Amino acid sequence: MRNQTYINFAKFGPSAIFIKALLLLTTLFFVVYCHAQAPPYIVHGKFNIEKGNLDDSKIIVKKNGQQIKNISGQKSFEFELDIGYKYELIFQKQGYVTKRIEVNTNAPAERAEYGFQPFEFQVRLFKQMEGVNTIVFNQPVAKLGYNSELDDIDYDTDYTKSVLTQFQEIEEQLKEKMEQEEEEQNRAEAEAEAKRKAEEEAGKKAEAEALAAAEAAKKKAEAEAEAKRKAEEEARKKAEAEAEAKRKAEEEASKKAEAEVEAKRKTEEEAKRKAEAEANAAEKAKQQTEAEARKKAEAEVKAIEEARKKAEAETNKQATAEAKAQAQADEEARKRAEADASAEAKRLAVQQAEEEARRKAEAKASAEEQKKAAAAVKAEEDARTKAEAQAKLEEEARKKAEAKAEGDARKESEAQAKLEEEARKKAEAKLVEEERKKAAMQALTEKKAANEAAAAASEEERKRKNAEAKIALEERRKAEEQAKVEAEAKKKAAAQALAEKRAAEELSAKAAEEDRKRKLAKAQAELEAKRAAEAQAAAEAKAKRKAQGAAAAEEIRRQRAEAEAEERRKAEEKAQLHSEMEKKHQASMEEEARKKAELFAQAEQRQRDKEKAREEYAERKRKELERLRRQNFRKELTSSEYDRTEEFLEFPNKKITKITITQNQTQTVYKKVEHRWGGVFYFKSEVSIARSVFDLETK
């Protein structure tokens, strides 16, 4: 019983009707494509020239009478012939008998879609001999066509029987003529060889005589050359002696000139040393004079310094006496002033106490205002810290949610990838099983490529989403860090302003206190003026503090408003991003559902095709036995007599190892076919066999 899979489209929602229609169109297209694209019929074999080479030979292919190929002759050939046409293969070479093979690929469409067994034959051309009528070769030496009994393309046996005897007789005549021609050629070659040897002997004798004459001439020429060489040697020695004498004279003159130059150099060097010594002595005298002048100047400076110190000591002594007298006078004046100021001090004590109480009250009020401002700043800082902590908690929650979403997406992607990998492995296993069904294999390959492209696109989409999320997170983190830096800067600026303010106030208070102490002995009018100035300064400071407090409060309110606006903006962006992710997820789920539905439909179609192929394969196996019984007839035309031969054939899409074994005048052909995509198959007389059988019977 066949396994059947049903799909409940109701669970896919509103898009089920669309998916169902799409699957129906895809199935119809696949069926039409399979019927329209029947695999080609393959013919291949070997081409050779009897007692010759393939130079200038040709293979011409005609399709329905029109030439479609014209290639140079080659030892191995392979052609893919479309189904439904009449082909003619022509093998020719100048001076040799041309052979033709007719192949009719017309066959029932329902049979052609499964393909036919490749056909192999050998073609051998004989030389055109005078006196042998080869007009019979104007017709094909073999015809191939669809045989309904074998359910395959094979020899037209009726035609072959009618012409085989004629072809064999003509080939025998050609062989005999070729053998006669070869014997005559061998005889002519023997006569030519004898003539060549005689001519060679005569040539050797003439060569010996010429060598003797040449040797005598050579010896005479050598004697003359030797005499000439001796004369030249004598002339050369004489010229060398003259050149040597000239060289010695020149050398003596050169040495004399060098001696004169050396004497001149020594004289100049001596004068130079003398000048340098004089210059050094002058420099030394100059340095000594400068040293003595420097010592003299230092002595004068020392004398002047001692006189200055002595004058200063005398001046200090006189100033000390005058200062002592002045101090006594000042002390007496001070005592009188203290007596006079005692009463005034008592009077001012009351005023000072009042002033001190007023200043303390103002200081207390200022301290309270500062405390209130500090409390406000602290409260604002606490609020900001709390807001930052809350934002941090929200950010952590968001990161956890995003991490969870990313993990779920990754798990879903891994699960999908696992399903796709399992589907790919199953498809590959079925691809090996259904290799000989070329059209089905092509459909699976295209499906695999589509799945891989879809997976790659899905992976790219996931990476793009992750990249966008990371970019958004990075921008958000940078914005938060920037806000934090700005807040920190503002905080530092406020603290610095407060510290500067306090320092200014402390300096002002210290200056006022010093000024108060310094002006304690002054009149009441100056004290009142000082009080008025201090009161005005205090009022200005108070007004300044109030203004700064108001500005600080306004800045805090502004920052709070900006923070709230930023939070609202972030919340809106987050909501928008969540909505977009939901839409993309929904679209992805719908796309996955569509792909799964397509996979289910394709799997069901492959199962039906597989069942049909099994039924047809059993029938083809039965007919294959009948084909084997006709194999001996085919060997009469294509076989070569070998005990065991091994051949290697290279094609663009496969490699064939062919082993031919002849035993007791019975020939068996084994083949090992290695496809570029990895499949390896074994055949015995065009029937598929196991590798173990192939290895056992071909060793």
XYZ file of C-alpha atoms in Angstrom:
699
model
C 0.000 0.000 0.000
C 1.293 3.461 -0.833
C 1.957 5.932 1.976
C -0.203 9.018 1.521
C 0.141 12.385 3.290
C -2.748 14.807 3.670
C -2.510 18.473 4.604
C -5.230 20.220 6.628
C -5.234 23.714 5.100
C -7.805 24.972 7.616
C -5.162 25.417 10.314
C -3.189 27.863 8.145
C -5.806 30.607 8.417
C -7.036 32.989 5.689
C -4.042 32.337 3.451
C -4.891 28.628 3.052
C -6.805 29.138 -0.208
C -3.864 31.025 -1.710
C -1.391 28.351 -0.589
C -3.592 25.548 -1.942
C -3.903 27.259 -5.330
C -0.150 27.890 -5.436
C 0.563 24.209 -4.698
C -1.838 23.097 -7.437
C -0.132 25.367 -10.009
C 3.317 24.156 -8.891
C 2.273 20.481 -9.238
C 0.802 21.057 -12.709
C 3.990 22.888 -13.810
C 6.159 20.085 -12.486
C 4.138 17.399 -14.355
C 4.210 19.371 -17.628
C 7.935 20.061 -17.219
C 8.746 16.395 -16.635
C 6.814 15.330 -19.785
C 8.299 18.106 -21.881
C 11.915 17.599 -20.859
C 12.671 13.966 -21.771
C 16.378 13.116 -21.148
C 18.489 12.884 -24.329
C 19.610 9.608 -25.861
C 23.363 9.112 -25.484
C 25.539 7.312 -28.034
C 29.269 6.908 -27.509
C 32.120 4.718 -28.696
C 35.539 4.579 -30.329
C 36.693 5.720 -33.763
C 39.877 4.413 -35.415
C 41.533 4.168 -38.839
C 42.750 0.789 -40.099
C 46.564 1.028 -40.397
C 46.407 4.830 -40.153
C 45.836 7.752 -37.822
C 42.955 10.133 -37.113
C 44.648 13.159 -38.708
C 42.244 15.079 -41.021
C 39.363 12.742 -40.119
C 35.894 14.116 -39.292
C 32.671 13.188 -37.518
C 29.560 14.904 -38.901
C 26.168 14.844 -37.136
C 22.976 15.611 -39.065
C 19.573 16.202 -37.507
C 16.594 15.669 -39.810
C 18.962 16.161 -42.756
C 20.497 19.407 -41.398
C 24.142 19.373 -40.293
C 24.462 20.413 -36.617
C 28.017 19.299 -35.775
C 31.326 18.879 -37.617
C 34.197 17.926 -35.327
C 37.704 16.619 -35.867
C 38.060 12.898 -35.507
C 38.951 11.685 -32.014
C 39.510 8.289 -30.512
C 36.515 8.531 -28.156
C 33.256 10.332 -28.809
C 29.893 10.907 -27.154
C 26.763 12.641 -28.456
C 23.508 13.557 -26.709
C 20.606 13.195 -29.166
C 17.239 14.833 -28.470
C 14.179 12.587 -28.493
C 11.859 12.795 -31.489
C 14.344 13.290 -34.342
C 16.192 11.352 -37.033
C 19.996 11.621 -36.833
C 22.809 10.538 -39.157
C 26.368 10.083 -37.856
C 28.986 10.267 -40.659
C 32.604 9.121 -40.098
C 35.006 10.077 -42.926
C 38.603 10.726 -43.925
C 40.120 11.611 -47.289
C 41.186 8.404 -49.100
C 39.144 6.121 -46.818
C 35.669 4.579 -47.130
C 33.027 6.755 -45.405
C 30.630 5.033 -42.957
C 27.194 6.230 -41.855
C 25.018 5.248 -38.885
C 21.352 6.241 -38.701
C 19.711 6.845 -35.276
C 15.944 7.398 -35.031
C 15.014 8.719 -31.551
C 11.269 8.815 -32.123
C 9.667 6.944 -29.188
C 6.471 7.070 -27.100
C 6.500 10.118 -24.809
C 5.490 8.102 -21.738
C 8.517 5.844 -22.304
C 10.961 8.584 -23.354
C 10.562 10.554 -20.117
C 12.443 7.791 -18.222
C 15.375 7.818 -20.630
C 17.073 5.011 -22.595
C 20.200 2.987 -22.029
C 23.291 4.665 -23.568
C 24.434 2.869 -26.750
C 28.068 2.092 -27.545
C 29.655 1.067 -30.854
C 33.024 1.088 -32.601
C 33.683 2.514 -36.064
C 36.745 1.523 -38.141
C 37.494 3.018 -41.583
C 39.338 1.124 -44.349
C 41.442 2.713 -47.055
C 39.745 3.239 -50.445
C 41.321 0.676 -52.804
C 41.259 0.765 -56.580
C 39.203 -2.012 -58.115
C 36.871 -2.443 -55.095
C 33.302 -1.176 -55.508
C 32.311 0.577 -52.239
C 29.026 2.089 -53.438
C 27.178 -0.014 -50.846
C 28.668 2.237 -48.139
C 26.550 5.113 -49.430
C 23.808 3.654 -47.233
C 24.064 3.383 -43.418
C 26.111 0.496 -42.034
C 23.625 0.322 -39.123
C 20.280 1.730 -38.110
C 19.056 2.312 -34.540
C 15.450 2.898 -33.530
C 12.841 2.252 -30.863
C 12.014 -1.446 -30.430
C 8.645 -1.938 -28.732
C 9.494 -5.534 -27.811
C 12.637 -4.462 -25.943
C 11.055 -1.154 -24.863
C 14.372 0.500 -25.730
C 16.353 1.909 -28.682
C 18.347 -0.855 -30.405
C 19.598 -2.101 -33.798
C 17.112 -2.436 -36.646
C 17.817 -6.169 -37.017
C 15.922 -6.580 -40.286
C 17.985 -3.858 -41.969
C 21.228 -5.095 -40.435
C 20.669 -8.677 -41.668
C 19.974 -7.409 -45.213
C 23.218 -5.389 -45.520
C 25.622 -7.093 -43.137
C 26.842 -9.686 -45.685
C 27.512 -7.013 -48.324
C 29.485 -4.879 -45.872
C 31.513 -7.867 -44.683
C 32.370 -8.923 -48.277
C 33.467 -5.402 -49.240
C 35.577 -5.110 -46.070
C 37.223 -8.494 -46.844
C 38.053 -7.281 -50.355
C 39.471 -4.058 -48.930
C 41.578 -6.052 -46.435
C 42.971 -8.282 -49.229
C 43.765 -5.274 -51.405
C 45.423 -3.574 -48.475
C 47.496 -6.677 -47.750
C 48.570 -6.923 -51.426
C 49.431 -3.249 -51.450
C 51.350 -3.696 -48.238
C 53.332 -6.627 -49.724
C 54.160 -4.585 -52.827
C 55.118 -1.688 -50.651
C 57.348 -3.954 -48.532
C 58.999 -5.330 -51.693
C 59.546 -1.819 -53.037
C 60.919 -0.774 -49.697
C 63.353 -3.752 -49.719
C 64.572 -2.833 -53.226
C 64.901 0.776 -52.190
C 66.829 -0.326 -49.100
C 69.267 -2.369 -51.205
C 69.752 0.533 -53.576
C 70.252 2.844 -50.613
C 72.907 0.535 -49.135
C 74.796 0.400 -52.481
C 74.662 4.129 -52.767
C 75.745 4.375 -49.137
C 78.809 2.142 -49.831
C 79.765 4.290 -52.840
C 79.269 7.364 -50.780
C 81.471 5.967 -47.990
C 84.251 5.208 -50.499
C 84.041 8.702 -52.003
C 83.914 10.121 -48.503
C 87.110 8.209 -47.533
C 88.945 9.535 -50.577
C 87.711 13.040 -49.849
C 88.795 12.662 -46.209
C 92.323 11.592 -47.275
C 92.636 14.586 -49.596
C 91.235 16.837 -46.918
C 93.707 15.418 -44.348
C 96.677 16.170 -46.636
C 95.402 19.685 -47.254
C 94.839 20.075 -43.536
C 98.426 19.063 -42.690
C 99.802 21.495 -45.288
C 97.618 24.280 -43.934
C 98.702 23.442 -40.364
C 102.418 23.643 -41.330
C 101.862 27.006 -42.970
C 99.874 28.169 -39.970
C 102.624 27.029 -37.580
C 105.264 29.008 -39.527
C 103.032 32.031 -39.501
C 102.402 31.578 -35.765
C 106.156 31.460 -35.015
C 106.727 34.665 -36.991
C 103.887 36.344 -35.149
C 105.284 35.065 -31.820
C 108.671 36.589 -32.553
C 107.055 39.889 -33.493
C 104.921 39.783 -30.341
C 107.981 39.173 -28.085
C 109.824 42.050 -29.717
C 106.856 44.358 -29.237
C 106.521 43.217 -25.609
C 110.229 43.983 -24.946
C 109.848 47.441 -26.426
C 106.685 47.998 -24.395
C 108.459 46.820 -21.206
C 111.335 49.280 -21.753
C 108.844 52.065 -22.356
C 106.901 51.056 -19.226
C 110.079 51.138 -17.066
C 111.012 54.608 -18.371
C 107.518 55.862 -17.618
C 107.665 54.240 -14.180
C 110.980 56.000 -13.388
C 109.499 59.341 -14.497
C 106.412 58.682 -12.391
C 108.479 57.858 -9.300
C 110.516 61.070 -9.756
C 107.362 63.150 -10.062
C 105.887 61.478 -6.954
C 109.126 62.255 -4.991
C 108.856 65.901 -5.960
C 105.214 66.023 -4.945
C 106.003 64.333 -1.592
C 108.824 66.871 -0.881
C 106.475 69.753 -1.665
C 103.778 68.213 0.590
C 106.238 67.873 3.507
C 107.352 71.530 3.103
C 103.738 72.707 3.137
C 102.918 70.500 6.123
C 105.906 71.901 8.088
C 104.806 75.475 7.352
C 101.298 74.604 8.460
C 102.507 73.105 11.759
C 104.635 76.225 12.424
C 101.643 78.516 11.762
C 99.451 76.426 14.039
C 102.076 76.595 16.844
C 102.270 80.386 16.518
C 98.487 80.649 16.578
C 98.306 78.427 19.678
C 100.943 80.567 21.473
C 98.997 83.740 20.626
C 95.771 82.181 21.858
C 97.450 81.086 25.098
C 98.848 84.602 25.703
C 95.431 86.086 25.027
C 93.775 83.699 27.499
C 96.402 84.533 30.157
C 95.879 88.299 29.680
C 92.105 87.828 29.960
C 92.538 85.758 33.144
C 94.678 88.421 34.769
C 92.203 91.150 33.805
C 89.353 89.041 35.221
C 91.209 88.528 38.531
C 91.893 92.275 38.771
C 88.235 93.077 38.133
C 87.136 90.544 40.749
C 89.498 92.120 43.324
C 88.051 95.562 42.621
C 84.491 94.204 42.940
C 85.407 92.543 46.253
C 86.847 95.785 47.595
C 83.712 97.681 46.583
C 81.508 94.997 48.245
C 83.463 95.223 51.516
C 83.145 99.018 51.498
C 79.373 98.686 50.886
C 78.978 96.224 53.749
C 80.938 98.520 56.088
C 78.738 101.480 55.098
C 75.619 99.385 55.637
C 76.801 98.349 59.100
C 77.366 101.949 60.091
C 74.009 102.968 58.641
C 72.269 100.118 60.474
C 73.897 101.096 63.736
C 72.732 104.687 63.351
C 69.249 103.539 62.247
C 69.030 101.230 65.273
C 69.790 104.105 67.644
C 67.244 106.297 65.907
C 64.676 103.473 65.887
C 65.230 102.899 69.602
C 64.623 106.564 70.362
C 61.607 106.571 68.079
C 60.309 103.366 69.723
C 60.524 104.980 73.148
C 58.637 107.994 71.838
C 56.077 105.709 70.140
C 55.670 103.694 73.330
C 54.929 106.811 75.306
C 52.508 107.979 72.598
C 50.915 104.515 72.570
C 50.386 104.554 76.285
C 48.783 107.933 76.027
C 46.648 106.733 73.086
C 45.636 103.593 74.976
C 44.585 105.691 77.907
C 42.634 107.935 75.576
C 41.185 104.970 73.665
C 40.267 102.964 76.753
C 37.187 105.004 77.312
C 36.419 104.975 73.617
C 36.900 101.179 73.526
C 34.416 100.698 76.303
C 31.950 102.773 74.346
C 32.642 100.857 71.173
C 32.409 97.473 72.948
C 28.674 97.847 73.231
C 28.421 98.754 69.565
C 30.725 95.889 68.645
C 28.611 93.431 70.641
C 25.522 94.629 68.824
C 27.333 94.376 65.499
C 28.546 90.878 66.367
C 25.008 89.784 67.275
C 23.717 91.210 63.988
C 26.447 89.456 62.013
C 25.730 86.147 63.774
C 22.046 86.469 62.969
C 22.843 87.166 59.328
C 25.342 84.279 59.277
C 22.742 81.960 60.774
C 20.173 83.054 58.222
C 22.736 82.561 55.444
C 23.617 79.113 56.798
C 19.953 78.135 56.892
C 19.505 79.316 53.302
C 22.597 77.358 52.263
C 21.264 74.275 54.049
C 17.936 74.653 52.282
C 19.702 75.015 48.907
C 21.923 72.026 49.676
C 18.865 70.033 50.717
C 17.159 70.974 47.461
C 20.248 69.965 45.498
C 20.484 66.719 47.447
C 16.795 66.002 46.892
C 17.244 66.635 43.190
C 20.350 64.432 43.170
C 18.437 61.669 45.002
C 15.614 61.984 42.506
C 18.064 61.826 39.605
C 19.853 58.816 41.173
C 16.510 57.102 41.694
C 15.518 57.857 38.078
C 18.846 56.485 36.854
C 18.373 53.337 38.944
C 14.844 52.941 37.566
C 16.150 53.475 34.023
C 18.887 50.933 34.679
C 16.317 48.389 35.904
C 14.172 49.032 32.832
C 17.251 48.708 30.576
C 18.185 45.393 32.230
C 14.613 44.150 31.829
C 14.673 45.246 28.185
C 18.021 43.529 27.591
C 16.700 40.331 29.204
C 13.589 40.490 27.037
C 15.673 41.093 23.911
C 18.087 38.301 24.889
C 15.148 35.974 25.433
C 13.602 36.991 22.104
C 16.956 36.531 20.362
C 17.404 33.129 22.034
C 13.895 32.055 21.001
C 14.581 33.248 17.453
C 17.908 31.417 17.415
C 16.293 28.210 18.719
C 13.558 28.525 16.120
C 16.172 29.155 13.420
C 18.225 26.152 14.608
C 15.120 23.969 14.638
C 14.229 25.154 11.143
C 17.816 24.577 10.007
C 17.672 21.069 11.498
C 14.419 20.354 9.649
C 15.927 21.711 6.429
C 19.095 19.639 6.991
C 17.005 16.463 7.504
C 14.975 17.291 4.409
C 18.226 17.911 2.491
C 19.696 14.554 3.601
C 16.513 12.705 2.610
C 16.500 14.493 -0.728
C 20.135 13.550 -1.341
C 19.444 9.897 -0.459
C 16.548 9.831 -2.876
C 18.670 11.623 -5.437
C 21.156 8.703 -5.454
C 18.339 6.184 -5.711
C 16.700 8.008 -8.619
C 19.911 9.046 -10.430
C 18.959 7.384 -13.694
C 15.794 9.496 -13.779
C 17.587 12.594 -14.935
C 14.595 14.912 -15.014
C 13.568 14.059 -11.450
C 17.154 14.555 -10.262
C 17.238 18.013 -11.889
C 14.001 18.962 -10.118
C 15.446 17.864 -6.749
C 18.661 19.797 -7.419
C 16.684 22.937 -8.192
C 14.633 22.419 -5.044
C 17.788 21.993 -2.967
C 19.229 25.197 -4.424
C 15.959 27.025 -3.680
C 15.963 25.736 -0.080
C 19.587 26.773 0.398
C 18.843 30.202 -1.080
C 15.821 30.547 1.214
C 17.895 29.453 4.216
C 20.640 31.889 3.257
C 18.072 34.662 2.839
C 16.528 33.789 6.221
C 19.972 33.793 7.836
C 20.807 37.129 6.204
C 17.478 38.552 7.431
C 18.199 37.316 10.973
C 21.716 38.785 10.893
C 20.323 42.080 9.556
C 17.744 42.204 12.372
C 20.399 41.450 14.982
C 22.683 44.101 13.478
C 19.868 46.673 13.520
C 19.014 45.790 17.124
C 22.674 46.035 18.134
C 23.008 49.402 16.393
C 19.877 50.675 18.152
C 21.151 49.410 21.519
C 24.565 50.960 20.901
C 23.012 54.307 19.969
C 20.785 54.178 23.035
C 23.750 53.295 25.263
C 25.818 56.152 23.794
C 22.916 58.586 24.322
C 22.541 57.446 27.933
C 26.285 57.731 28.508
C 26.258 61.216 26.954
C 23.347 62.235 29.200
C 25.165 60.803 32.189
C 28.357 62.699 31.270
C 26.403 65.920 30.825
C 24.624 65.428 34.170
C 27.927 64.687 35.854
C 29.448 67.818 34.292
C 26.503 69.896 35.468
C 26.795 68.425 38.925
C 30.510 69.201 39.056
C 29.897 72.719 37.758
C 27.253 73.326 40.444
C 29.524 71.966 43.174
C 32.417 74.055 41.892
C 30.233 77.173 41.800
C 29.064 76.487 45.353
C 32.657 75.942 46.522
C 33.803 79.120 44.783
C 30.933 80.982 46.362
C 31.813 79.669 49.808
C 35.478 80.461 49.301
C 34.573 83.955 48.148
C 32.371 84.427 51.173
C 35.086 83.135 53.494
C 37.651 85.420 51.902
C 35.239 88.323 52.099
C 34.533 87.599 55.775
C 38.234 87.257 56.540
C 39.036 90.511 54.734
C 36.215 92.251 56.580
C 37.465 90.926 59.918
C 41.033 92.036 59.202
C 39.779 95.378 58.013
C 37.657 95.687 61.142
C 40.629 94.977 63.394
C 42.827 97.333 61.453
C 40.273 100.164 61.674
C 39.247 99.553 65.283
C 41.001 102.732 66.426
C 39.366 104.880 63.790
C 36.481 107.178 64.287
C 32.792 106.232 64.612
C 32.081 107.699 61.217
C 34.411 105.227 59.531
C 32.794 102.407 61.572
C 29.313 103.452 60.384
C 30.520 103.629 56.815
C 31.988 100.168 57.193
C 28.679 98.862 58.642
C 26.766 100.355 55.714
C 29.184 98.798 53.247
C 28.970 95.392 54.950
C 25.167 95.604 55.081
C 25.048 96.419 51.360
C 27.488 93.590 50.557
C 25.381 91.162 52.632
C 22.228 92.270 50.842
C 23.879 91.806 47.465
C 25.222 88.392 48.463
C 21.782 87.367 49.690
C 20.175 88.553 46.472
C 22.859 86.703 44.507
C 22.265 83.487 46.465
C 18.537 83.736 45.912
C 19.072 84.284 42.186
C 21.460 81.327 42.004
C 18.987 79.144 43.931
C 16.182 80.081 41.546
C 18.408 79.417 38.538
C 19.435 76.048 39.976
C 15.796 75.118 40.601
C 14.890 76.161 37.061
C 17.763 74.087 35.646
C 16.615 71.049 37.659
C 13.059 71.449 36.386
C 14.358 71.760 32.807
C 16.503 68.640 33.139
C 13.557 66.723 34.622
C 11.326 67.779 31.732
C 13.986 66.749 29.188
C 14.434 63.381 30.925
C 10.669 62.748 30.869
C 10.507 63.710 27.174
C 13.432 61.399 26.398
C 11.739 58.545 28.275
C 8.519 59.078 26.320
C 10.483 59.107 23.029
C 12.310 55.886 23.970
C 9.029 54.227 24.956
C 7.484 55.193 21.603
C 10.532 53.905 19.684
C 10.435 50.664 21.670
C 6.730 50.208 20.955
C 7.296 50.901 17.237
C 10.238 48.449 17.109
C 8.156 45.801 18.873
C 5.333 46.316 16.371
C 7.718 45.979 13.406
C 9.262 42.834 14.871
C 5.778 41.345 15.363
C 4.882 42.096 11.715
C 8.145 40.580 10.428
C 7.655 37.524 12.646
C 4.132 37.050 11.323
C 5.380 37.350 7.730
C 8.179 34.877 8.474
C 5.693 32.391 9.969
C 3.465 32.664 6.885
C 6.482 32.153 4.578
C 7.591 29.104 6.587
C 4.081 27.644 6.379
C 4.097 28.143 2.599
C 7.495 26.470 2.227
C 6.441 23.523 4.412
C 3.306 23.070 2.318
C 5.426 23.066 -0.848
C 7.814 20.506 0.682
C 4.911 18.246 1.672
C 3.415 18.449 -1.822
C 6.773 17.709 -3.483
C 7.415 14.775 -1.136
C 3.997 13.310 -1.969
C 4.645 13.720 -5.702
C 8.053 12.042 -5.393
C 6.446 9.109 -3.562
C 3.934 8.664 -6.371
C 6.707 8.853 -8.981
C 8.752 6.324 -7.044
C 5.879 3.809 -6.939
C 5.318 4.218 -10.663
C 9.019 3.792 -11.395
C 9.144 0.556 -9.384
C 6.304 -0.922 -11.363
C 7.886 0.058 -14.642
C 11.334 -1.136 -13.563
C 10.055 -4.710 -13.065
C 8.702 -4.721 -16.618
C 11.946 -3.300 -17.968
C 13.997 -5.988 -16.216
C 11.954 -8.659 -17.981
C 12.602 -7.057 -21.331
C 16.294 -6.616 -20.499
C 16.721 -10.410 -20.489
C 15.502 -10.505 -24.063
C 17.979 -7.735 -24.888
C 20.850 -9.810 -23.488
C 19.984 -12.713 -25.828
C 20.480 -10.339 -28.738
C 23.821 -9.102 -27.444
C 25.885 -11.644 -29.445
C 24.489 -10.248 -32.685
C 25.638 -6.761 -31.728
C 29.149 -8.022 -30.919
C 29.574 -9.304 -34.516
C 29.603 -5.670 -35.641
C 31.318 -3.805 -32.777
C 33.615 -6.192 -30.894
C 37.392 -6.451 -31.117
C 39.271 -9.676 -30.345
C 41.143 -9.205 -27.047
C 41.777 -11.492 -24.111
C 41.388 -8.615 -21.653
C 41.464 -4.912 -22.447
C 40.951 -1.921 -20.212
C 39.984 1.488 -21.567
C 39.398 4.891 -19.929
C 36.932 7.334 -21.455
C 36.725 10.971 -20.283
C 33.540 13.015 -20.826
C 32.527 16.461 -19.520
C 30.112 15.019 -16.948
C 31.504 11.542 -16.226
C 34.413 9.093 -16.552
C 33.976 5.511 -17.837
C 36.316 2.584 -17.168
C 35.590 -0.154 -19.723
C 36.951 -3.708 -19.328
C 36.431 -6.206 -22.178
C 37.020 -9.913 -21.403
C 37.089 -12.511 -24.226
C 36.974 -16.175 -23.199
C 36.106 -19.151 -25.400
C 35.117 -16.759 -28.209
C 32.604 -15.129 -25.837
C 33.035 -11.444 -25.111
C 31.751 -9.684 -21.972
C 31.930 -5.918 -21.456
C 32.077 -4.459 -17.946
C 31.759 -0.744 -17.216
C 32.416 1.471 -14.213
C 30.686 4.875 -14.622
C 31.862 7.663 -12.283
C 29.712 10.823 -12.419
C 31.069 14.262 -11.553
C 28.424 14.743 -8.868
C 29.763 11.695 -6.976
C 27.600 8.763 -8.117
C 29.403 5.506 -9.136
C 27.574 2.684 -11.025
C 28.667 -0.719 -12.382
C 27.362 -2.554 -15.469
C 27.828 -5.960 -17.074
C 26.758 -5.985 -20.722
C 24.766 -2.775 -20.056
C 22.962 -4.365 -17.062
C 23.443 -2.808 -13.614
C 25.407 -5.032 -11.166
C 26.847 -4.684 -7.659
C 30.422 -3.517 -7.068
C 31.376 -6.839 -5.482
C 30.307 -8.689 -8.663
C 32.256 -6.193 -10.802
C 35.425 -6.573 -8.697
C 35.148 -10.385 -8.580
C 34.610 -10.919 -12.334
C 37.088 -8.342 -13.665
C 40.162 -9.416 -11.670
